[in-house]
Short mmCIF file of N, CA and C in Angstrom, two decimals:
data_model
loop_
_atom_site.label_atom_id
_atom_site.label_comp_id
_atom_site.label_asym_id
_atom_site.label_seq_id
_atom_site.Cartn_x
_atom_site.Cartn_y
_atom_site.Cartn_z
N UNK A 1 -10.87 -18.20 16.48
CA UNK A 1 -11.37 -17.21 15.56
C UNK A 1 -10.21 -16.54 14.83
N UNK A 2 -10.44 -16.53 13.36
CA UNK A 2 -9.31 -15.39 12.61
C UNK A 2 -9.43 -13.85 12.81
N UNK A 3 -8.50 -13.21 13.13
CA UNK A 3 -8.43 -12.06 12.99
C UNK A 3 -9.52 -11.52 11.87
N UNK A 4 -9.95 -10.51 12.54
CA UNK A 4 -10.73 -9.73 12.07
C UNK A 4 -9.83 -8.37 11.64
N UNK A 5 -9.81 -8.34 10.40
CA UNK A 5 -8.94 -6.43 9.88
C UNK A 5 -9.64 -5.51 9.28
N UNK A 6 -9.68 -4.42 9.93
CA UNK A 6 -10.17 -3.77 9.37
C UNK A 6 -9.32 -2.85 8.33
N UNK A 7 -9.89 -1.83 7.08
CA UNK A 7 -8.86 -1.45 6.52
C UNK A 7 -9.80 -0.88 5.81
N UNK A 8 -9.09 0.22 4.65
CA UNK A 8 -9.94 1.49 3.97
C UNK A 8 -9.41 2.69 4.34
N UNK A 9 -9.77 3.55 3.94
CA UNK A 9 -9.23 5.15 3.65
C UNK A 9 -9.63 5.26 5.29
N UNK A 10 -8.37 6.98 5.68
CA UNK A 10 -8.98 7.43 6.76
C UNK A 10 -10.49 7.65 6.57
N UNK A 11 -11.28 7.76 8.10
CA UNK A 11 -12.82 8.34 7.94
C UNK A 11 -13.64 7.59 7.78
N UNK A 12 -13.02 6.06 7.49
CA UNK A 12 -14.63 5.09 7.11
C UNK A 12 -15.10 4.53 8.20
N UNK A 13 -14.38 4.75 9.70
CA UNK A 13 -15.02 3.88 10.52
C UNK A 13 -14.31 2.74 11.45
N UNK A 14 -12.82 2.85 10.61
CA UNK A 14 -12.05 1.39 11.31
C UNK A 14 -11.99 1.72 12.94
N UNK A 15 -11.78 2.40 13.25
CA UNK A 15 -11.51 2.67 14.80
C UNK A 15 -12.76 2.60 15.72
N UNK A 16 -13.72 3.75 15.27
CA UNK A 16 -15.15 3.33 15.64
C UNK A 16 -15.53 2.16 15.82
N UNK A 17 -15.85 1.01 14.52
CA UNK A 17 -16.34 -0.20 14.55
C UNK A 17 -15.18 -0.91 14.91
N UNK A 18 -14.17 -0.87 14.89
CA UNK A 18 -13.00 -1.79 15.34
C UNK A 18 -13.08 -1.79 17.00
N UNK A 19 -13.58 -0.92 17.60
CA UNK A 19 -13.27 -0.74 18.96
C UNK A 19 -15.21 -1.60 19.46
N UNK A 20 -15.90 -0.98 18.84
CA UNK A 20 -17.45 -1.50 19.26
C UNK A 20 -17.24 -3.10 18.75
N UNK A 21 -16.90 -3.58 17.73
CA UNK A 21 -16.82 -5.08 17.08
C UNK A 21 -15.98 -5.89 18.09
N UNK A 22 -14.72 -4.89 18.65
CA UNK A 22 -13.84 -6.16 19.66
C UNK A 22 -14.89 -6.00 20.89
N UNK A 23 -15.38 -4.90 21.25
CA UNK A 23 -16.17 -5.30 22.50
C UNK A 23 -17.24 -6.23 22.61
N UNK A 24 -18.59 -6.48 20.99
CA UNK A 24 -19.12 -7.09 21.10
C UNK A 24 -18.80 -8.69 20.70
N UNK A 25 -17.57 -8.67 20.17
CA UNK A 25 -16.98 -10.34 20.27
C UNK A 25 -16.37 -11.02 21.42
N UNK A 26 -15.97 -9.89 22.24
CA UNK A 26 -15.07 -9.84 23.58
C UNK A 26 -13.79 -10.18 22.98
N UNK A 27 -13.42 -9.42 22.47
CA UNK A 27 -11.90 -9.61 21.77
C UNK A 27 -11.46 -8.36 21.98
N UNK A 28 -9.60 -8.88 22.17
CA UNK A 28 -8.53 -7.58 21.82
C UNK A 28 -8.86 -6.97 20.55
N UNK A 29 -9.00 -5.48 20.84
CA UNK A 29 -8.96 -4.11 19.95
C UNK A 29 -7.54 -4.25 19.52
N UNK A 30 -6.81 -3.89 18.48
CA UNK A 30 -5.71 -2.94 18.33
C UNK A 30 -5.70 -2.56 17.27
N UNK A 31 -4.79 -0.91 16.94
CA UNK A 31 -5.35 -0.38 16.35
C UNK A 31 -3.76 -0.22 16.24
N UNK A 32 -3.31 -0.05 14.63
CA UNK A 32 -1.91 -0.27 14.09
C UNK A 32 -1.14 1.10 14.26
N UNK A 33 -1.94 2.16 14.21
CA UNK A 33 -1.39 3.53 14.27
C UNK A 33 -1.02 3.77 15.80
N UNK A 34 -2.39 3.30 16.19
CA UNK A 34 -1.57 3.81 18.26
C UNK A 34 -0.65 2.81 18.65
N UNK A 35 -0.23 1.55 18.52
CA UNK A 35 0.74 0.61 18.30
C UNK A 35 1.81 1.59 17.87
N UNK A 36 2.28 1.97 16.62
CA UNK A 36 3.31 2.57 15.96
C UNK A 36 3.87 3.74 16.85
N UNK A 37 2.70 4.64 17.08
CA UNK A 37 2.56 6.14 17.92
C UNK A 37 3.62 5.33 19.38
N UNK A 38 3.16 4.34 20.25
CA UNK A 38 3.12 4.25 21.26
C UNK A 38 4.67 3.51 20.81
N UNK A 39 4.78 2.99 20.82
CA UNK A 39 6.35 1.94 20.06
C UNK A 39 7.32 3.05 19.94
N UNK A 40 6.88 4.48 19.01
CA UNK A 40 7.75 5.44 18.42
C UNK A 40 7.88 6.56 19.41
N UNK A 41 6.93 6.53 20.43
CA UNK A 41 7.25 7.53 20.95
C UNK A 41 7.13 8.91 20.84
N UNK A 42 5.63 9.10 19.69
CA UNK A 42 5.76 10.44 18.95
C UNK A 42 4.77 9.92 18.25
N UNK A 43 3.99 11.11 17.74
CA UNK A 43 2.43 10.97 16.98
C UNK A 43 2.84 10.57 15.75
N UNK A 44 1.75 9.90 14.97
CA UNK A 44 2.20 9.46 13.51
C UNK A 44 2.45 11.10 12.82
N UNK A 45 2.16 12.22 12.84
CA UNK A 45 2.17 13.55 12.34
C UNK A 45 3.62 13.79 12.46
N UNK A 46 4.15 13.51 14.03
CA UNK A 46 6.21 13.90 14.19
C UNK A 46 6.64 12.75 13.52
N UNK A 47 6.26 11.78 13.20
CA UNK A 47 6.81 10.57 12.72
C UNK A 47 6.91 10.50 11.50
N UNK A 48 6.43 11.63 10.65
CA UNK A 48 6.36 11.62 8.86
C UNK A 48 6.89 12.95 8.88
N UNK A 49 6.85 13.98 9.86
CA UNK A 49 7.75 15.36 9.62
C UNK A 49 9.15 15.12 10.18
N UNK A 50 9.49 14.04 10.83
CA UNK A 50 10.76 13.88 11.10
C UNK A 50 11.37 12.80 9.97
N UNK A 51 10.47 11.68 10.02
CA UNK A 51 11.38 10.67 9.05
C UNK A 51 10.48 10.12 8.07
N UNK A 52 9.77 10.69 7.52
CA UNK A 52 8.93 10.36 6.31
C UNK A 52 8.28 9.31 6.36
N UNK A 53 7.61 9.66 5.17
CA UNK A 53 6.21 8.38 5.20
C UNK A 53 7.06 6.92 5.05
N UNK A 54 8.53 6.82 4.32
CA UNK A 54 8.85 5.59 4.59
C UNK A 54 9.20 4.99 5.56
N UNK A 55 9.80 5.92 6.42
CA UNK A 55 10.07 5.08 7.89
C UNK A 55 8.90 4.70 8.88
N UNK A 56 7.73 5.69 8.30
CA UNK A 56 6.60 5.04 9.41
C UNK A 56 5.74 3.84 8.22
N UNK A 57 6.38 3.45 7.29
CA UNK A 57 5.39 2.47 6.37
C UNK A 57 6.46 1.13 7.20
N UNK A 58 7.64 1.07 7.29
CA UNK A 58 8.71 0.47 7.93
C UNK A 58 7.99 0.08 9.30
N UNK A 59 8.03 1.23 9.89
CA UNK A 59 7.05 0.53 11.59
C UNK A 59 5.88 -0.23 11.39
N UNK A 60 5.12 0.55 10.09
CA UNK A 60 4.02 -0.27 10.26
C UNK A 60 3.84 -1.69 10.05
N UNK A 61 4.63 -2.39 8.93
CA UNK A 61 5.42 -3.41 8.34
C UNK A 61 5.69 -4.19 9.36
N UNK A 62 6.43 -3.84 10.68
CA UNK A 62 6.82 -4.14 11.75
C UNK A 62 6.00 -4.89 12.76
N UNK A 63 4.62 -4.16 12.47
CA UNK A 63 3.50 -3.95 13.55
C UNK A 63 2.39 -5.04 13.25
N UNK A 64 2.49 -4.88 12.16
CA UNK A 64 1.41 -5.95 11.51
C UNK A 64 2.10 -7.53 11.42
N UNK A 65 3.61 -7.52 10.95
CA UNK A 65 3.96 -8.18 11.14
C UNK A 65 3.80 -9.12 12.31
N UNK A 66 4.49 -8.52 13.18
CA UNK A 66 3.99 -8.75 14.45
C UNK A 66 2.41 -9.37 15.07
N UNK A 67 1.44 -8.65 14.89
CA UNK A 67 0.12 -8.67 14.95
C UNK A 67 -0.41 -10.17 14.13
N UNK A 68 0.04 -10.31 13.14
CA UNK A 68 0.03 -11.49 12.25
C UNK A 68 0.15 -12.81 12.62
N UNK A 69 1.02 -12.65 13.44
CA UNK A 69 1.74 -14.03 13.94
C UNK A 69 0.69 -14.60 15.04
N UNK A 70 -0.71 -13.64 15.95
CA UNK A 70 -1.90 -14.36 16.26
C UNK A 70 -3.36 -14.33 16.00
N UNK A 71 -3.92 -14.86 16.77
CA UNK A 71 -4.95 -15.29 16.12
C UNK A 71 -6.34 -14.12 17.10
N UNK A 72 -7.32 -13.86 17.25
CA UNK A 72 -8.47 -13.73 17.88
C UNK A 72 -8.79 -12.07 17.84
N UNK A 73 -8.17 -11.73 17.31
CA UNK A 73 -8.84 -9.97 17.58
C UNK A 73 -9.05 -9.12 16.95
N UNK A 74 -9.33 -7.72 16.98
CA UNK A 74 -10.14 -7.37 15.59
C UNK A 74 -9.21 -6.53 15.48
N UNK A 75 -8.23 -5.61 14.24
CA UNK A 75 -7.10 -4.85 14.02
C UNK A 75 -7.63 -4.06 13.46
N UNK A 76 -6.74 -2.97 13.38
CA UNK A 76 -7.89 -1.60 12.19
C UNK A 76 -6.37 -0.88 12.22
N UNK A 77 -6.31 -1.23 10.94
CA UNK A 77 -4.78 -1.00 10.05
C UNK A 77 -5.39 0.72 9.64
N UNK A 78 -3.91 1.53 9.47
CA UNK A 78 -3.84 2.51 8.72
C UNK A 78 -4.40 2.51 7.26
N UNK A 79 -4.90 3.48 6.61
CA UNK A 79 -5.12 3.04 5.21
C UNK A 79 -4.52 2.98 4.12
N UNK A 80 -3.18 3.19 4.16
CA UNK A 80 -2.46 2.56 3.58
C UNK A 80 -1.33 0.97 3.31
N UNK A 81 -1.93 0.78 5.01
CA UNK A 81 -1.46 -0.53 4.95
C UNK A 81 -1.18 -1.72 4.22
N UNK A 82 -2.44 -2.20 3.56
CA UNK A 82 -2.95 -3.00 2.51
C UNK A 82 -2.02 -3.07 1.27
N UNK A 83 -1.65 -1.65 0.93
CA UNK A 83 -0.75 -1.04 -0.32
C UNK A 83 0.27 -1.95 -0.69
N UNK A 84 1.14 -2.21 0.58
CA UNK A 84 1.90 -2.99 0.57
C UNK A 84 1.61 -4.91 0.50
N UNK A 85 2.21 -5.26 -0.95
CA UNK A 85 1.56 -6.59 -0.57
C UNK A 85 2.22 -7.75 0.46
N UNK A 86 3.17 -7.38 0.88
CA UNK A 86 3.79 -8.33 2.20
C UNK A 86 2.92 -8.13 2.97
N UNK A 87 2.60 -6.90 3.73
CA UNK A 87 1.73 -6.27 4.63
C UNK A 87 0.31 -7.34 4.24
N UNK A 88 -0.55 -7.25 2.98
CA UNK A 88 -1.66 -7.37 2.52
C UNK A 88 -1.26 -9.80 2.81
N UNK A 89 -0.53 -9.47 2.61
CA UNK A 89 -0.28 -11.62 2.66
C UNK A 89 -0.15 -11.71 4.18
N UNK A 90 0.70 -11.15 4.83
CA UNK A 90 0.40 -11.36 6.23
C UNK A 90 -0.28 -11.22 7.19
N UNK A 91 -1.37 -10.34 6.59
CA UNK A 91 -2.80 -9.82 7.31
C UNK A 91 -3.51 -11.38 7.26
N UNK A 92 -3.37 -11.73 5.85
CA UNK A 92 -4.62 -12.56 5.25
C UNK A 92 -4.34 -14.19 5.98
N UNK A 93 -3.03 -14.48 6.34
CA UNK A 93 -2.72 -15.62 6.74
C UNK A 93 -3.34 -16.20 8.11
N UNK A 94 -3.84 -15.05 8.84
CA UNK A 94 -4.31 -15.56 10.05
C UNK A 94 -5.79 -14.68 10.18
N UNK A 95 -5.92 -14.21 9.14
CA UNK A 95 -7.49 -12.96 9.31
C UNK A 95 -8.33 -12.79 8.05
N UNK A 96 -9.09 -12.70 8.13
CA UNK A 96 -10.26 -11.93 7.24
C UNK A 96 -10.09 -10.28 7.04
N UNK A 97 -10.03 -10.14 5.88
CA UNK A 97 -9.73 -8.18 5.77
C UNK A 97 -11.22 -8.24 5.42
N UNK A 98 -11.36 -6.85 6.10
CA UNK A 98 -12.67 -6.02 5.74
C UNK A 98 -12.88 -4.79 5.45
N UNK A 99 -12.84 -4.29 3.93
CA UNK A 99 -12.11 -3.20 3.67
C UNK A 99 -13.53 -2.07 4.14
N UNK A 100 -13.39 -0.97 4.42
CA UNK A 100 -14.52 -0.08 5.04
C UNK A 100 -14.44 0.98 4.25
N UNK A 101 -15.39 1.61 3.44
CA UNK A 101 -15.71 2.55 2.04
C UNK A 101 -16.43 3.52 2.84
N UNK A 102 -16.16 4.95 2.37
CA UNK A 102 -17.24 5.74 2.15
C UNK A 102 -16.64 6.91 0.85
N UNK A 103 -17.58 7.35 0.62
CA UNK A 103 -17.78 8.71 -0.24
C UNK A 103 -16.71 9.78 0.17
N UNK A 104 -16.07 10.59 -0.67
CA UNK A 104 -15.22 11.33 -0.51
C UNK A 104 -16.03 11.85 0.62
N UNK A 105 -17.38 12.89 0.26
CA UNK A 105 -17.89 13.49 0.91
C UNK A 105 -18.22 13.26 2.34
N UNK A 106 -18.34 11.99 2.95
CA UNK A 106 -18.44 10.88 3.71
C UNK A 106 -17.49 11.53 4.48
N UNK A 107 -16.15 10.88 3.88
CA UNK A 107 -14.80 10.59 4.63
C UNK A 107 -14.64 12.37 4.84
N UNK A 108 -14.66 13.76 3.75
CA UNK A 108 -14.28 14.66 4.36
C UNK A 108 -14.91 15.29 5.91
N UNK A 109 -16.34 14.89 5.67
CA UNK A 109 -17.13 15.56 6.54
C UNK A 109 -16.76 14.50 8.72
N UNK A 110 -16.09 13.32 7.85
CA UNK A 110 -15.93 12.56 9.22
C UNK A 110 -14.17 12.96 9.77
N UNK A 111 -13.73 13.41 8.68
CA UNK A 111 -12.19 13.70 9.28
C UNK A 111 -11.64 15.16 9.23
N UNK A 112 -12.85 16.43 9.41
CA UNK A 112 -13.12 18.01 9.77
C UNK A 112 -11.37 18.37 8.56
N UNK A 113 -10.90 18.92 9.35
CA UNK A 113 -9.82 20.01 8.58
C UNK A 113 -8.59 19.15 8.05
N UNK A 114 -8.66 17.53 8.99
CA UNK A 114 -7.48 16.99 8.77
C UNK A 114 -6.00 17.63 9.51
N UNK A 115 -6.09 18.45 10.27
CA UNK A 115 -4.86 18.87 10.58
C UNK A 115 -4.01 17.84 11.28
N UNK A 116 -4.58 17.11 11.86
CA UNK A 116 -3.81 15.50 12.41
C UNK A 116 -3.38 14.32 11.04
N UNK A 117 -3.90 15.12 10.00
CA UNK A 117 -3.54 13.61 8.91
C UNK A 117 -2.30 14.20 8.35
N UNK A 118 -1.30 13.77 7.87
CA UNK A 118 -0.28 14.10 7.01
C UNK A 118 -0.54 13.97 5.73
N UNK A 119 -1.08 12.76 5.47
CA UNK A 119 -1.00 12.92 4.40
C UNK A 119 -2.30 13.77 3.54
N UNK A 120 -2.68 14.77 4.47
CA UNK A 120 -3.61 15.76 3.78
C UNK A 120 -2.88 17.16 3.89
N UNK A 121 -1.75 16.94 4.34
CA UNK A 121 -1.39 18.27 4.75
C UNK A 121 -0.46 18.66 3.10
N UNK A 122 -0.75 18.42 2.29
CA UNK A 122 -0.26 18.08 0.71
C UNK A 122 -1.00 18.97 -0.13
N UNK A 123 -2.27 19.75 0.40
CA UNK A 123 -3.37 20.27 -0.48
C UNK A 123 -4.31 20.54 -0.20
N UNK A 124 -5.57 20.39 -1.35
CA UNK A 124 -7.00 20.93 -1.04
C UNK A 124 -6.66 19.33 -0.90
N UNK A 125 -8.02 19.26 0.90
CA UNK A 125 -8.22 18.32 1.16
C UNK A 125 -9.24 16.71 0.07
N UNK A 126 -10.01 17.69 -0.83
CA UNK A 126 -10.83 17.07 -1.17
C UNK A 126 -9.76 16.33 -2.93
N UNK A 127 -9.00 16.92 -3.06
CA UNK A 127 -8.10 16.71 -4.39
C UNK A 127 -7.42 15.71 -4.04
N UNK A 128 -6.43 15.61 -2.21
CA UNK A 128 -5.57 14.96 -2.22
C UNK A 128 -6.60 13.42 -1.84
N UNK A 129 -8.21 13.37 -1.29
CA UNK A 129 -8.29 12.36 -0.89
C UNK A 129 -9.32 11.93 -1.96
N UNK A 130 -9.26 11.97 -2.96
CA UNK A 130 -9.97 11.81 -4.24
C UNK A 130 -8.97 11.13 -5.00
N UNK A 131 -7.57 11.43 -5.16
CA UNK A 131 -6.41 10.72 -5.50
C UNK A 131 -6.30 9.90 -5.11
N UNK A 132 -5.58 9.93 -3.35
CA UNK A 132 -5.33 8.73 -2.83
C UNK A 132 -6.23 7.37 -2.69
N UNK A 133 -7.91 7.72 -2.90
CA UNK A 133 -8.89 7.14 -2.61
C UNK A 133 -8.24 5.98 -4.11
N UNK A 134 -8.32 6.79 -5.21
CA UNK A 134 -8.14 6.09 -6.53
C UNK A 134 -6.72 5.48 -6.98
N UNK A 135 -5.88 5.65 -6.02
CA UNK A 135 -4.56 5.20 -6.10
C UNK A 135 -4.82 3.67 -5.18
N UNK A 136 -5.30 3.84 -3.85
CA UNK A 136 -5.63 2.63 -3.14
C UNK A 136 -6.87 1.85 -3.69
N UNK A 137 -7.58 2.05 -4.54
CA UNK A 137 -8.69 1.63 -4.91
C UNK A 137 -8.48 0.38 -5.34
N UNK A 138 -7.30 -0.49 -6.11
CA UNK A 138 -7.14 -1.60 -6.56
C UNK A 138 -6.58 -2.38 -5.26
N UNK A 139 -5.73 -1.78 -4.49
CA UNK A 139 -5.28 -2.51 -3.60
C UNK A 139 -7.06 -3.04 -2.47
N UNK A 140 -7.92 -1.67 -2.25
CA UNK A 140 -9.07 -2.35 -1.12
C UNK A 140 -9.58 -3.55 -1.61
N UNK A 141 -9.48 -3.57 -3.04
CA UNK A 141 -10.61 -4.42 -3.84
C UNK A 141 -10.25 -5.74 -3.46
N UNK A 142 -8.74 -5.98 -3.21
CA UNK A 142 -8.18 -7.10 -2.60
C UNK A 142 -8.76 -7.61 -0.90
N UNK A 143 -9.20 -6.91 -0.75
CA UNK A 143 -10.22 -7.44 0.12
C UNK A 143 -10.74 -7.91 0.55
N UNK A 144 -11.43 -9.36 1.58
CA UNK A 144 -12.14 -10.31 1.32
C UNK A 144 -13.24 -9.78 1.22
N UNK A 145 -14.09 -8.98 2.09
CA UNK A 145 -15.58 -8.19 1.69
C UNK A 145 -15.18 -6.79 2.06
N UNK A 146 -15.70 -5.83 1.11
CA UNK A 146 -15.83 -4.37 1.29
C UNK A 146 -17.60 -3.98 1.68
N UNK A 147 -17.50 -3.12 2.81
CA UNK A 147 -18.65 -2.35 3.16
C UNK A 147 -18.74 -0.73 3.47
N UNK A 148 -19.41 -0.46 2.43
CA UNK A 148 -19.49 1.02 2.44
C UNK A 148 -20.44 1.63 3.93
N UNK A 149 -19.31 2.28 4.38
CA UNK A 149 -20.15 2.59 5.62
C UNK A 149 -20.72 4.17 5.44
N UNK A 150 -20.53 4.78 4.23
CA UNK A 150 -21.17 6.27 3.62
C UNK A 150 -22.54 6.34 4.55
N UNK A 151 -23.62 5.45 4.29
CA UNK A 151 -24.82 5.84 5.20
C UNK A 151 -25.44 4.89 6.09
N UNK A 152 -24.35 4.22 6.87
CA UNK A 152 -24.92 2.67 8.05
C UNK A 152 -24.23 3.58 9.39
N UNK A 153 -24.56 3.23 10.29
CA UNK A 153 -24.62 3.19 12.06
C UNK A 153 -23.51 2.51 12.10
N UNK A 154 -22.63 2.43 12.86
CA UNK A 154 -21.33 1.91 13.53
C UNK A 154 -22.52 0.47 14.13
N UNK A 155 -23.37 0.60 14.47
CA UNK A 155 -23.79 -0.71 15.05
C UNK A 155 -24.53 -1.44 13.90
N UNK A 156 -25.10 -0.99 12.50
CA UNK A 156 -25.15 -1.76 11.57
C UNK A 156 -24.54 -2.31 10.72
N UNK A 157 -23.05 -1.37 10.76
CA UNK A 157 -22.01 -1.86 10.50
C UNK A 157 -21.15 -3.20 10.68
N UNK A 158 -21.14 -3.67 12.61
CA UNK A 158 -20.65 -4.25 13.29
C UNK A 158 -21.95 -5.30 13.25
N UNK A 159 -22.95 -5.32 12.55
CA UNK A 159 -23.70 -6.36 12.49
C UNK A 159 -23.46 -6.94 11.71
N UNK A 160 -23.42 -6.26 10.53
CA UNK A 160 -23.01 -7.01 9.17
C UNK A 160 -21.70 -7.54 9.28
N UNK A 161 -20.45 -7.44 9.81
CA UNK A 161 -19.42 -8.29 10.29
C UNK A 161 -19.46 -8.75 10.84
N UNK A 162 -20.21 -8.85 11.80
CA UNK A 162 -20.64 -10.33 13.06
C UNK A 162 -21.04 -11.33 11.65
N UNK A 163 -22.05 -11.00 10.94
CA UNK A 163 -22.70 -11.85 10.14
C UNK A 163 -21.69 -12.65 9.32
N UNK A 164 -20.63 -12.03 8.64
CA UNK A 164 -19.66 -12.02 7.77
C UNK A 164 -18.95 -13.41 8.59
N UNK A 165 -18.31 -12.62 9.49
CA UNK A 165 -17.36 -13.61 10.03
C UNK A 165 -18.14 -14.87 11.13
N UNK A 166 -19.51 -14.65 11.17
CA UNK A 166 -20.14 -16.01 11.79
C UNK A 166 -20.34 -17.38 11.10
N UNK A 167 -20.01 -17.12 9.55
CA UNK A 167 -20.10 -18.07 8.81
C UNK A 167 -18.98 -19.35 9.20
N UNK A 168 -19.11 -20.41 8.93
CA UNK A 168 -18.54 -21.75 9.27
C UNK A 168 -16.79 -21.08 8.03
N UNK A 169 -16.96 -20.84 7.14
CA UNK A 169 -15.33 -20.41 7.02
C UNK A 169 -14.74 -19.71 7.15
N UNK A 170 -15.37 -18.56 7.97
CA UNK A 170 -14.54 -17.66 8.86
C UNK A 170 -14.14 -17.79 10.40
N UNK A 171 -14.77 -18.77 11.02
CA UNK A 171 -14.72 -18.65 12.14
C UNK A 171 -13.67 -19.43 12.82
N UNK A 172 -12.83 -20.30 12.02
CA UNK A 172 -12.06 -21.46 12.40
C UNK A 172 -10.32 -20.43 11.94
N UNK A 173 -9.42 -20.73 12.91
CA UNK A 173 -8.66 -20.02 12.83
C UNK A 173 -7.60 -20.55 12.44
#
C-alpha cells in the first residue's frame, strides 16, 4: 500500500482522521509535527521562538524526507508542508496526498484561541488564517484529492479515503 498523507491548514482533521484511518487500515500513524517535537526536543511553539519558522521548515524537510523513503502508513504533515515543492515530490513518490479543507469558520472554531499555533500568534486570528489559507491555496490544489471536512464526521471522512485509496491505482505501492 502507498502512503497515505494527509495535509491542509491547521483544524481540518489530519490528526483526528490520520490517527482513526491508520487504526482502521491497521497501519503506522505518524504525525510530522510530534516526529519534529520529539527529534527536537522542544514543542514546535520553542522551536519557532527560538529558531524560526526556517529552522523548523528544515526539520520538517528532514522528516518527511525520511518518512518518504517507505511505504504503508498514513502521515498527517504540518500545513505548511506541501508549500515546499521538494517536500510536495517526495510525499508523492511513495503516497497519495489528501489535502483536508474546511471553512475559516470551521478551522477557527476547531483550533479555540490558538495559543499553541505560532503561526497565529501574528494577529487577529481570523485575518492571519484567511491569508495563510489563500497563500497555501495553490499549493493544496496540488493535491491528489481534496475533502472538505467543514461538515463530515471523522468517520465519514475516513470512509471516503478508505474508498479513495481502495481503488486498483492506489493500492499498489
Amino acid at each position: 500500500m502507498k502512503n497515505i498523507i494527509l495535509t491542509g491548514f491547521m483544524g481540518t482533521g489530519k490528526s483526528s482522521v490520520g490517527k482513526r484511518l491508520a487504526h482502521e487500515l491497521n497501519v503506522r500513524f505518524v504525525d510530522t509535527d510530534d516526529l519534529i517535537e520529539k527529534r527536537a526536543g522542544m514543542g514546535i511553539n520553542e522551536i519557532f521562538a527560538q529558531f524560526g519558522e526556517g529552522y523548523f521548515r528544515q526539520l520538517e524537510s528532514a522528516v518527511i524526507e525520511e518518512l518518504s523513503s517507505s511505504a504503508g502508513m498514513v502521515i498527517s504533515t504540518g500545513g505548511g508542508a506541501i508549500v515546499n515543492q521538494s517536500n510536495l515530490e517526495m510525499l508523492k513518490k511513495k503516497g497519495i496526498i489528501i489535502c483536508l479543507t474546511a471553512s475559516v469558520d470551521a478551522i477557527l472554531s476547531r483550533i479555540g484561541n490558538g495559543d499553541e499555533r505560532p503561526l497565529l500568534a501574528k494577529g487577529d486570528s481570523r485575518e492571519v488564517v484567511s491569508g495563510l489559507l489563500k497563500l497555501r491555496e495553490p499549493f493544496y490544489k496540488k493535491a491528489d484529492f481534496i475533502i472538505d471536512t467543514t461538515a463530515k464526521s471523522i468517520n465519514d471522512i475516513v470512509k471516503e479515503i478508505i474508498e479513495i485509496v481502495s481503488s486498483r491505482q492506489y493500492a499498489e505501492g
